[in-house]
Short mmCIF file of C-alpha atoms in Angstrom, two decimals:
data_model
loop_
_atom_site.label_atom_id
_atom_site.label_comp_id
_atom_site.label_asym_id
_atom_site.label_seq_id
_atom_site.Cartn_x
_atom_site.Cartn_y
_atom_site.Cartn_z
CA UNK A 1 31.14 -10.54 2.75
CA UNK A 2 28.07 -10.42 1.13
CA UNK A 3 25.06 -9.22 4.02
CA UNK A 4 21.26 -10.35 3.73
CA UNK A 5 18.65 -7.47 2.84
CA UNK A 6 17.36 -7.47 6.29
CA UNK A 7 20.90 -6.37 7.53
CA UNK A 8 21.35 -3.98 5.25
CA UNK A 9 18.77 -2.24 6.45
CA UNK A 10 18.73 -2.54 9.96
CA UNK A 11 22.53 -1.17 9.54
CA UNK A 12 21.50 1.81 7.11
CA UNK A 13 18.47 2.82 9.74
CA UNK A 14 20.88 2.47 12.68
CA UNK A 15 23.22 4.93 10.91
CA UNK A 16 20.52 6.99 9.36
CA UNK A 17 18.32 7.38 12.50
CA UNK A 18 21.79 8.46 14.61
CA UNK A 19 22.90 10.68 11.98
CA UNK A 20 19.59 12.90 11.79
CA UNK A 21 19.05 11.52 8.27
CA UNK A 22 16.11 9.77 9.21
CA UNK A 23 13.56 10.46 11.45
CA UNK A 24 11.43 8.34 13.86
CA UNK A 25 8.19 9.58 14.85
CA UNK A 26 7.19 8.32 17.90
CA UNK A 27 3.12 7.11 18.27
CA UNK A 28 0.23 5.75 20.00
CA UNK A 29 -1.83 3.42 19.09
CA UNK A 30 -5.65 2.15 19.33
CA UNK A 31 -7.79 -0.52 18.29
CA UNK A 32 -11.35 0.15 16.90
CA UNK A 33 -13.54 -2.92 15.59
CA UNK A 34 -15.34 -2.55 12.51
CA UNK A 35 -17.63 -5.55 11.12
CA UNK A 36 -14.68 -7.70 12.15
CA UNK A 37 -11.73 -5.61 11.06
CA UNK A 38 -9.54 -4.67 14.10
CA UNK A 39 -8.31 -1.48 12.69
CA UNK A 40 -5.30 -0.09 13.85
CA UNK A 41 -4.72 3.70 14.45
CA UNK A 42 -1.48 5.35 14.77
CA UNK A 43 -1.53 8.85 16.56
CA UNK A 44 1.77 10.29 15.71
CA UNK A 45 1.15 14.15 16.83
CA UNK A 46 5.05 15.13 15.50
CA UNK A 47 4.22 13.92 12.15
CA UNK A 48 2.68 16.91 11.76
CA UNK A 49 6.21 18.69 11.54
CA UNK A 50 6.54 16.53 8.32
CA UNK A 51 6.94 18.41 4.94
CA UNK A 52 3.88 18.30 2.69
CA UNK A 53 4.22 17.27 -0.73
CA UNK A 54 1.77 17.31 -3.68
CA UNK A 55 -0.05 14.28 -4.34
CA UNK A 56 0.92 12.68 -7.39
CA UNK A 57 -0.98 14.45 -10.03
CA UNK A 58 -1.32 14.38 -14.18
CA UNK A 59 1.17 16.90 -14.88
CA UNK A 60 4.48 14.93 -14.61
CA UNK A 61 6.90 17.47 -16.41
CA UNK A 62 6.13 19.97 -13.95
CA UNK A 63 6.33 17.78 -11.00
CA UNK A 64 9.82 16.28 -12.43
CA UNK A 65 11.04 20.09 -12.11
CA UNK A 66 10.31 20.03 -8.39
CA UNK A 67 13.11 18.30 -6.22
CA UNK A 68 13.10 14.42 -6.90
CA UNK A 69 14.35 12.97 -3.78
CA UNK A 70 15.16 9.52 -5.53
CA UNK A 71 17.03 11.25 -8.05
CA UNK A 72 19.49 10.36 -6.60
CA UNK A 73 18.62 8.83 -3.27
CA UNK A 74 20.18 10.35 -0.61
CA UNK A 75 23.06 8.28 0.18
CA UNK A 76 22.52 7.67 3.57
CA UNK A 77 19.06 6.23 3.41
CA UNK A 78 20.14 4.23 0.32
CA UNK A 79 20.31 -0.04 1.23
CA UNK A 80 21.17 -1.47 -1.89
CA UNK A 81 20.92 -1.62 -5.58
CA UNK A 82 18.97 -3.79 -7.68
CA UNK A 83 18.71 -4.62 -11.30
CA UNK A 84 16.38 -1.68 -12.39
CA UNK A 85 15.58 -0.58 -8.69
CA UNK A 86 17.00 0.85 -5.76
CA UNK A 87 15.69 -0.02 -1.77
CA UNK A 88 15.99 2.99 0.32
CA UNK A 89 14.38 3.71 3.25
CA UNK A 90 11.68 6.29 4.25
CA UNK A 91 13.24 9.41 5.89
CA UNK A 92 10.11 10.52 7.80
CA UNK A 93 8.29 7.16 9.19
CA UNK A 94 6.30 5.77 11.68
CA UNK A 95 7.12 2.43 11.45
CA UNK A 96 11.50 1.40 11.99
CA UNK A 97 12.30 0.37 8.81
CA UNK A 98 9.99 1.27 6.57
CA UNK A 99 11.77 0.71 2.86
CA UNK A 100 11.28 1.95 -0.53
CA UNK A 101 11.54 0.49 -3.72
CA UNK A 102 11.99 2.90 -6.17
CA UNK A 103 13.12 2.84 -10.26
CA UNK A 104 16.36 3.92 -11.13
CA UNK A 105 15.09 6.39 -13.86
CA UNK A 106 12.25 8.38 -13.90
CA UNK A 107 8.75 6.63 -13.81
CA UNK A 108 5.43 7.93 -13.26
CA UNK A 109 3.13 7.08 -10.05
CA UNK A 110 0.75 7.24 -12.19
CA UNK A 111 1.55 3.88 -14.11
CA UNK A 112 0.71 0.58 -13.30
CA UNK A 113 3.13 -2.29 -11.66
CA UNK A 114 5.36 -4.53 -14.47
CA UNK A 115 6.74 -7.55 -13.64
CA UNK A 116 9.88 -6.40 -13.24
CA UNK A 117 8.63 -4.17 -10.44
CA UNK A 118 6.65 -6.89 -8.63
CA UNK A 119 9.61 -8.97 -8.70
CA UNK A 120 11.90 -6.74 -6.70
CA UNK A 121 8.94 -5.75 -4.52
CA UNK A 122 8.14 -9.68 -3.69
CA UNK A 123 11.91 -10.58 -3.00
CA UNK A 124 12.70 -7.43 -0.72
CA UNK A 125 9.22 -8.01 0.67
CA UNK A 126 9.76 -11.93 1.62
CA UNK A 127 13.56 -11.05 2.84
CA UNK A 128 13.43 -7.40 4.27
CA UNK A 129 12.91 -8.18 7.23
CA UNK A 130 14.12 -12.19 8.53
CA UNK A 131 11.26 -14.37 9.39
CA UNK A 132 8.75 -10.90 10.72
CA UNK A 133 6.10 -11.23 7.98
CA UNK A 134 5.54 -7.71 5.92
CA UNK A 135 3.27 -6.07 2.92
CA UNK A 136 4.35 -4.24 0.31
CA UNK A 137 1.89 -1.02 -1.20
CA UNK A 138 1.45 0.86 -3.89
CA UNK A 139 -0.70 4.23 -3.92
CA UNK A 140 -1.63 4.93 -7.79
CA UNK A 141 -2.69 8.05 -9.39
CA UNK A 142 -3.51 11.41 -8.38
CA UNK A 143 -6.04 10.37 -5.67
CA UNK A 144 -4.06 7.53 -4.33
CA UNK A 145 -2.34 9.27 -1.39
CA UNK A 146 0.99 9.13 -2.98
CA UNK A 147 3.28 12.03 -1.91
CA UNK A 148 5.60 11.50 -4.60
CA UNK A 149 5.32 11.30 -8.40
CA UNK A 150 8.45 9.29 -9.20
CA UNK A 151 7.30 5.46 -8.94
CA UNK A 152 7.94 3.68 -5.47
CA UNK A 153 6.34 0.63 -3.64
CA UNK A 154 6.37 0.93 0.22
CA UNK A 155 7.51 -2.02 2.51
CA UNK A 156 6.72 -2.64 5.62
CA UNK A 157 6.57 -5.40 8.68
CA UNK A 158 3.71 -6.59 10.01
CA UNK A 159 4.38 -6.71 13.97
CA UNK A 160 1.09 -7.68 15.77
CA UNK A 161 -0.22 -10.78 17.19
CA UNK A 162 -3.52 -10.10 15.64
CA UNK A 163 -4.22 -10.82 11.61
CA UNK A 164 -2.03 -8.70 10.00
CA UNK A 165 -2.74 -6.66 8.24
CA UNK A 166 -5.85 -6.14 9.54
CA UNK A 167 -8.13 -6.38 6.29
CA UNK A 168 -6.49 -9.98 6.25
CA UNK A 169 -9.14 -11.19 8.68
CA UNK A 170 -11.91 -10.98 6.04
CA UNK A 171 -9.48 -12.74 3.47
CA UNK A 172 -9.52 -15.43 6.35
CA UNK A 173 -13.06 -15.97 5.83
CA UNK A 174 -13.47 -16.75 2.14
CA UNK A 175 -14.19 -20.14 1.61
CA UNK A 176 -12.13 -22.65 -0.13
CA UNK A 177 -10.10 -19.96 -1.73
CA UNK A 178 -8.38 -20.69 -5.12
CA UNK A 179 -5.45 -18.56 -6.32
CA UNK A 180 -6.35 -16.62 -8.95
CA UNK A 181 -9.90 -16.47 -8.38
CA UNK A 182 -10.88 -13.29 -8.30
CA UNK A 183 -13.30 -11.78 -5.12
CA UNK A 184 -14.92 -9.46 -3.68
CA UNK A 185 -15.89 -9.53 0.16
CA UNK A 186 -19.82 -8.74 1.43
CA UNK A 187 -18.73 -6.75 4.42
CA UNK A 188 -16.95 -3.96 2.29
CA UNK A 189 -19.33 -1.35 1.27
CA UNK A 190 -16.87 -0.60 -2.04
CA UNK A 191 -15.62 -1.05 -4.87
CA UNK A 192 -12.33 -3.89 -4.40
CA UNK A 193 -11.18 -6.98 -5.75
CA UNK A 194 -8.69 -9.61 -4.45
CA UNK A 195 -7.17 -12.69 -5.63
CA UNK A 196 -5.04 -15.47 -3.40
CA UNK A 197 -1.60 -16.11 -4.44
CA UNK A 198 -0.07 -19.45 -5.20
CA UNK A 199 2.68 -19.54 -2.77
CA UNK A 200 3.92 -23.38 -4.06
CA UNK A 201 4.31 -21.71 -7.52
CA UNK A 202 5.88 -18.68 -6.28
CA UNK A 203 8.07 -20.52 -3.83
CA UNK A 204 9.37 -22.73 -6.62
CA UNK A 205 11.02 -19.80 -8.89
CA UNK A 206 11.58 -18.01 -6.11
CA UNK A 207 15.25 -17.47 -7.23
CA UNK A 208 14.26 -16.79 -11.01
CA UNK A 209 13.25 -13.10 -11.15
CA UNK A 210 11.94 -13.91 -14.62
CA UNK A 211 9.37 -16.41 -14.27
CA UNK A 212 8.52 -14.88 -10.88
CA UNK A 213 7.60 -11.73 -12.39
CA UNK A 214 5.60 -13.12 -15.26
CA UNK A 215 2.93 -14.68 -12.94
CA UNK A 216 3.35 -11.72 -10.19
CA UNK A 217 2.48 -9.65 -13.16
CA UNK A 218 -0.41 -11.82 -14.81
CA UNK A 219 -2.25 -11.97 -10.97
CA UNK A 220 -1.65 -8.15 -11.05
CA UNK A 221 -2.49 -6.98 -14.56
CA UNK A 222 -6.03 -9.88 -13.95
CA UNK A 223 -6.63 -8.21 -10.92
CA UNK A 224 -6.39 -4.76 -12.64
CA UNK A 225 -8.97 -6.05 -15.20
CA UNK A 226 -11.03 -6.99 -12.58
CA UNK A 227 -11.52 -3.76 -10.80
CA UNK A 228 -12.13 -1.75 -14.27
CA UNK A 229 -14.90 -4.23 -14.78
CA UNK A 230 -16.21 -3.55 -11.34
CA UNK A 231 -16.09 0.10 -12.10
CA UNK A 232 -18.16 -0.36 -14.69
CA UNK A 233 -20.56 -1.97 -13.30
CA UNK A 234 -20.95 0.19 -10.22
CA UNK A 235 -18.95 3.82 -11.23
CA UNK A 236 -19.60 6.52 -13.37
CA UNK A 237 -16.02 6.31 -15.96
CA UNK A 238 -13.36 8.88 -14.65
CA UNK A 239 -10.74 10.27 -16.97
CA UNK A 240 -8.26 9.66 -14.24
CA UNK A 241 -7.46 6.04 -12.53
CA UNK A 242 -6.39 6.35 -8.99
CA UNK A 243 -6.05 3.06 -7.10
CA UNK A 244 -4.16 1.37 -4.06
CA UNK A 245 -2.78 -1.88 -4.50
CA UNK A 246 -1.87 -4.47 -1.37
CA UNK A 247 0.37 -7.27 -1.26
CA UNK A 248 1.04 -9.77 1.03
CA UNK A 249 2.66 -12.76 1.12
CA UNK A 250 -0.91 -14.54 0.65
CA UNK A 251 -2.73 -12.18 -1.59
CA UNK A 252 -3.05 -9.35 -3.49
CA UNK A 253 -6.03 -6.54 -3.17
CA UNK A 254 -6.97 -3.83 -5.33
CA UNK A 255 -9.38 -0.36 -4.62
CA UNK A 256 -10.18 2.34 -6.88
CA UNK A 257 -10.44 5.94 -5.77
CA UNK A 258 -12.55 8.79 -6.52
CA UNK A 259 -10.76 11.45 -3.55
CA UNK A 260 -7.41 11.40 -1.63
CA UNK A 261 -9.28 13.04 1.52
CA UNK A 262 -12.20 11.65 3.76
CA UNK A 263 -14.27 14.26 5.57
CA UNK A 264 -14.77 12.71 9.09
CA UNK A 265 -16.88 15.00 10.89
CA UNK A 266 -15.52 18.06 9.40
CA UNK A 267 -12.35 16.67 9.58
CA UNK A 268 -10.11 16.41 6.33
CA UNK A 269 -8.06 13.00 6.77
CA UNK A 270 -5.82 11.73 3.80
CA UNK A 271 -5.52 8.07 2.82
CA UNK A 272 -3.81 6.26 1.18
CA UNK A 273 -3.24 2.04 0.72
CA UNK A 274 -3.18 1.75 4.71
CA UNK A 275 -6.46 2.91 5.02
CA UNK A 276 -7.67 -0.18 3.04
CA UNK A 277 -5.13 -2.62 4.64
CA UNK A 278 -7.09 -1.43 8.18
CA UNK A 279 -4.43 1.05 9.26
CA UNK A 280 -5.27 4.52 9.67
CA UNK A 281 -3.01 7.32 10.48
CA UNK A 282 -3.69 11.06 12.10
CA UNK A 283 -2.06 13.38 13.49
CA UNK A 284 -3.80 15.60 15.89
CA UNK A 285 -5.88 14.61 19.34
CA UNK A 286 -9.07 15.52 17.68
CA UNK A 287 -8.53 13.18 14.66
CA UNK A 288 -7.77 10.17 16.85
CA UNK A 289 -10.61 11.39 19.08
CA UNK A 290 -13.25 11.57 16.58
CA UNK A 291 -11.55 8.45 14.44
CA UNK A 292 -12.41 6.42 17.64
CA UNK A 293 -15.66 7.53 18.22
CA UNK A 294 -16.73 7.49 13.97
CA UNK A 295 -19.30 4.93 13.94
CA UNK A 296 -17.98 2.34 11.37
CA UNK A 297 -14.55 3.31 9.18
CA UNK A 298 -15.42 1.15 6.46
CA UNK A 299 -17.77 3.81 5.42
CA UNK A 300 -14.86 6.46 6.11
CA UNK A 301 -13.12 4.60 3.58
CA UNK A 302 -16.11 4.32 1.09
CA UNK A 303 -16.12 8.04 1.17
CA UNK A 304 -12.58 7.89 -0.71
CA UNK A 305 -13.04 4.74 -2.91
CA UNK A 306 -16.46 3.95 -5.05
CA UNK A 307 -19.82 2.58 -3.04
CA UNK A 308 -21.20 -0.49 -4.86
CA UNK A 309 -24.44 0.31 -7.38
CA UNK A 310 -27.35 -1.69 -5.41
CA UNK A 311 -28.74 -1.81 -8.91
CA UNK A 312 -26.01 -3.79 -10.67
CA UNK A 313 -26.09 -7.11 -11.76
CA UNK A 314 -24.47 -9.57 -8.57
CA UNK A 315 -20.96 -11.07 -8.64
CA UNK A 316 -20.88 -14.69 -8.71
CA UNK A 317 -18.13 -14.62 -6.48
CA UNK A 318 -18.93 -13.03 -3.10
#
């Protein structure tokens, strides 16, 4: 009997999560309205008991010599197999069921998405979880927020009532979007780009990994192209790209980096693609505290990304 990915791993959490393979970190969480994104912030005070790991920095042979823990994945947070990938699911999260999709062999954070990866992430991230709706994420580079250096794209469901995720509500306002068009939204004070996805298209190979991937891959790679144009426009060049990357079943969003950390009041925070989808993490009282009382969060997330040169020629797209 064959079972459907969202079985899989509501069976492998069960097990996990009873076993002590997994843990679930139990949270709280607020709403605080910035120029029309409800963010969402999840106070999770255990996840402080969490191992740290190294971002994902330059120097991949030494960082291969540390523990890989998808080399192998442990077997009881392991869902399935794919082709050139494997879904397991995140031992230390926040949200039930948050999966992994992770290469078989060694490859670095630090590269960019391939077809072949965005067609695994699309299919687990359409099926993962029945008809609940859910993004997939990709931190990039050593000032992503990524945790681990051996390439991986996060899933997870999107639960609220509310657009989801939250960033989603500016994407509602754009204007007779096209897919493919490439934009950039007025009320973000950085550097991004995003493009709609052509969900007839996408629908109709649905079951062809191949053709799927090609045009997953040539929105990616465009949007990519996009935000290095934007950097030049509006950044000083850096010798090393960090990004996040956001996918939903509607669009796709990209934003460079220039720091992993935020200082919010004297307060280090560390974000990563969340941050940008409108959903913030911390772990301590007086990081929820002073995230709710921060004036606006789009400029805690400017801090981390690049602000946009007043000086530079205007997009035609806004």
């Amino acid at each position: 009997m064959t079972h459907s990915l969202s079985t899989l791993i509501q069976q492998t959490y069960d097990s996990a999560l009873k076993n002590g393979d997994l843990l679930f970190f139990e949270a709280e969480h607020a709403v605080k309205d910035s120029n029309g994104i409800k963010f969402e912030i999840t106070y999770a005070p255990t996840l402080a008991q969490k191992p740290h790991h190294e971002s994902a920095g330059t120097d991949d042979n030494k960082k291969k010599a540390k523990i890989n823990p998808f080399l192998p994945p442990h077997p009881a947070l392991k869902v399935k197999d794919l082709d050139e990938h494997t879904v397991v699911l995140n031992k230390y999260c926040v949200v039930p069921h948050h999966a992994l999709i992770v290469t078989k062999e060694y490859k670095s954070q630090t590269q960019p998405l391939f077809p072949e990866d965005l067609a695994a992430t699309w299919k687990c991230m359409t099926t993962a979880y029945g008809y609940t709706p859910a993004m997939a994420f990709y931190n990039c580079g050593p000032y992503s927020g990524a945790s681990q250096p051996h390439k991986h794209i996060q899933i997870l469901p999107l639960l609220k009532e509310q657009p989801q995720p939250p960033i989603k509500a500016l994407y509602n306002q754009i204007q007779e979007r096209k897919a493919g068009q490439i934009y950039v939204l007025d009320k973000l004070p950085f550097v991004h780009v995003m493009t709609p996805l052509d969900r007839s298209f996408i629908d109709s190979c649905s079951d062809n990994p191949e053709p799927l991937g090609d045009y997953l891959g040539q929105m990616f790679f465009g949007l990519l192209d996009a935000m290095f144009q934007q950097m030049r426009k509006h950044a000083e060049p850096s010798r090393e790209t960090s990004y996040n990357f956001l996918m939903t079943n509607d669009f796709m969003m990209m934003v460079p980096r220039s720091s992993e950390i935020a200082n919010m009041n004297g307060l280090q925070v560390s974000i990563n693609s969340l941050g940008f989808a409108g959903m913030l993490l911390v772990r301590t009282l007086e990081e929820l505290n002073t995230m709710q009382q921060y004036p606006d969060l789009l400029e805690l997330l400017a801090q981390v990304g690049f602000r946009w040169n007043p000086d530079a020629e205007p997009d035609v797209e806004q």
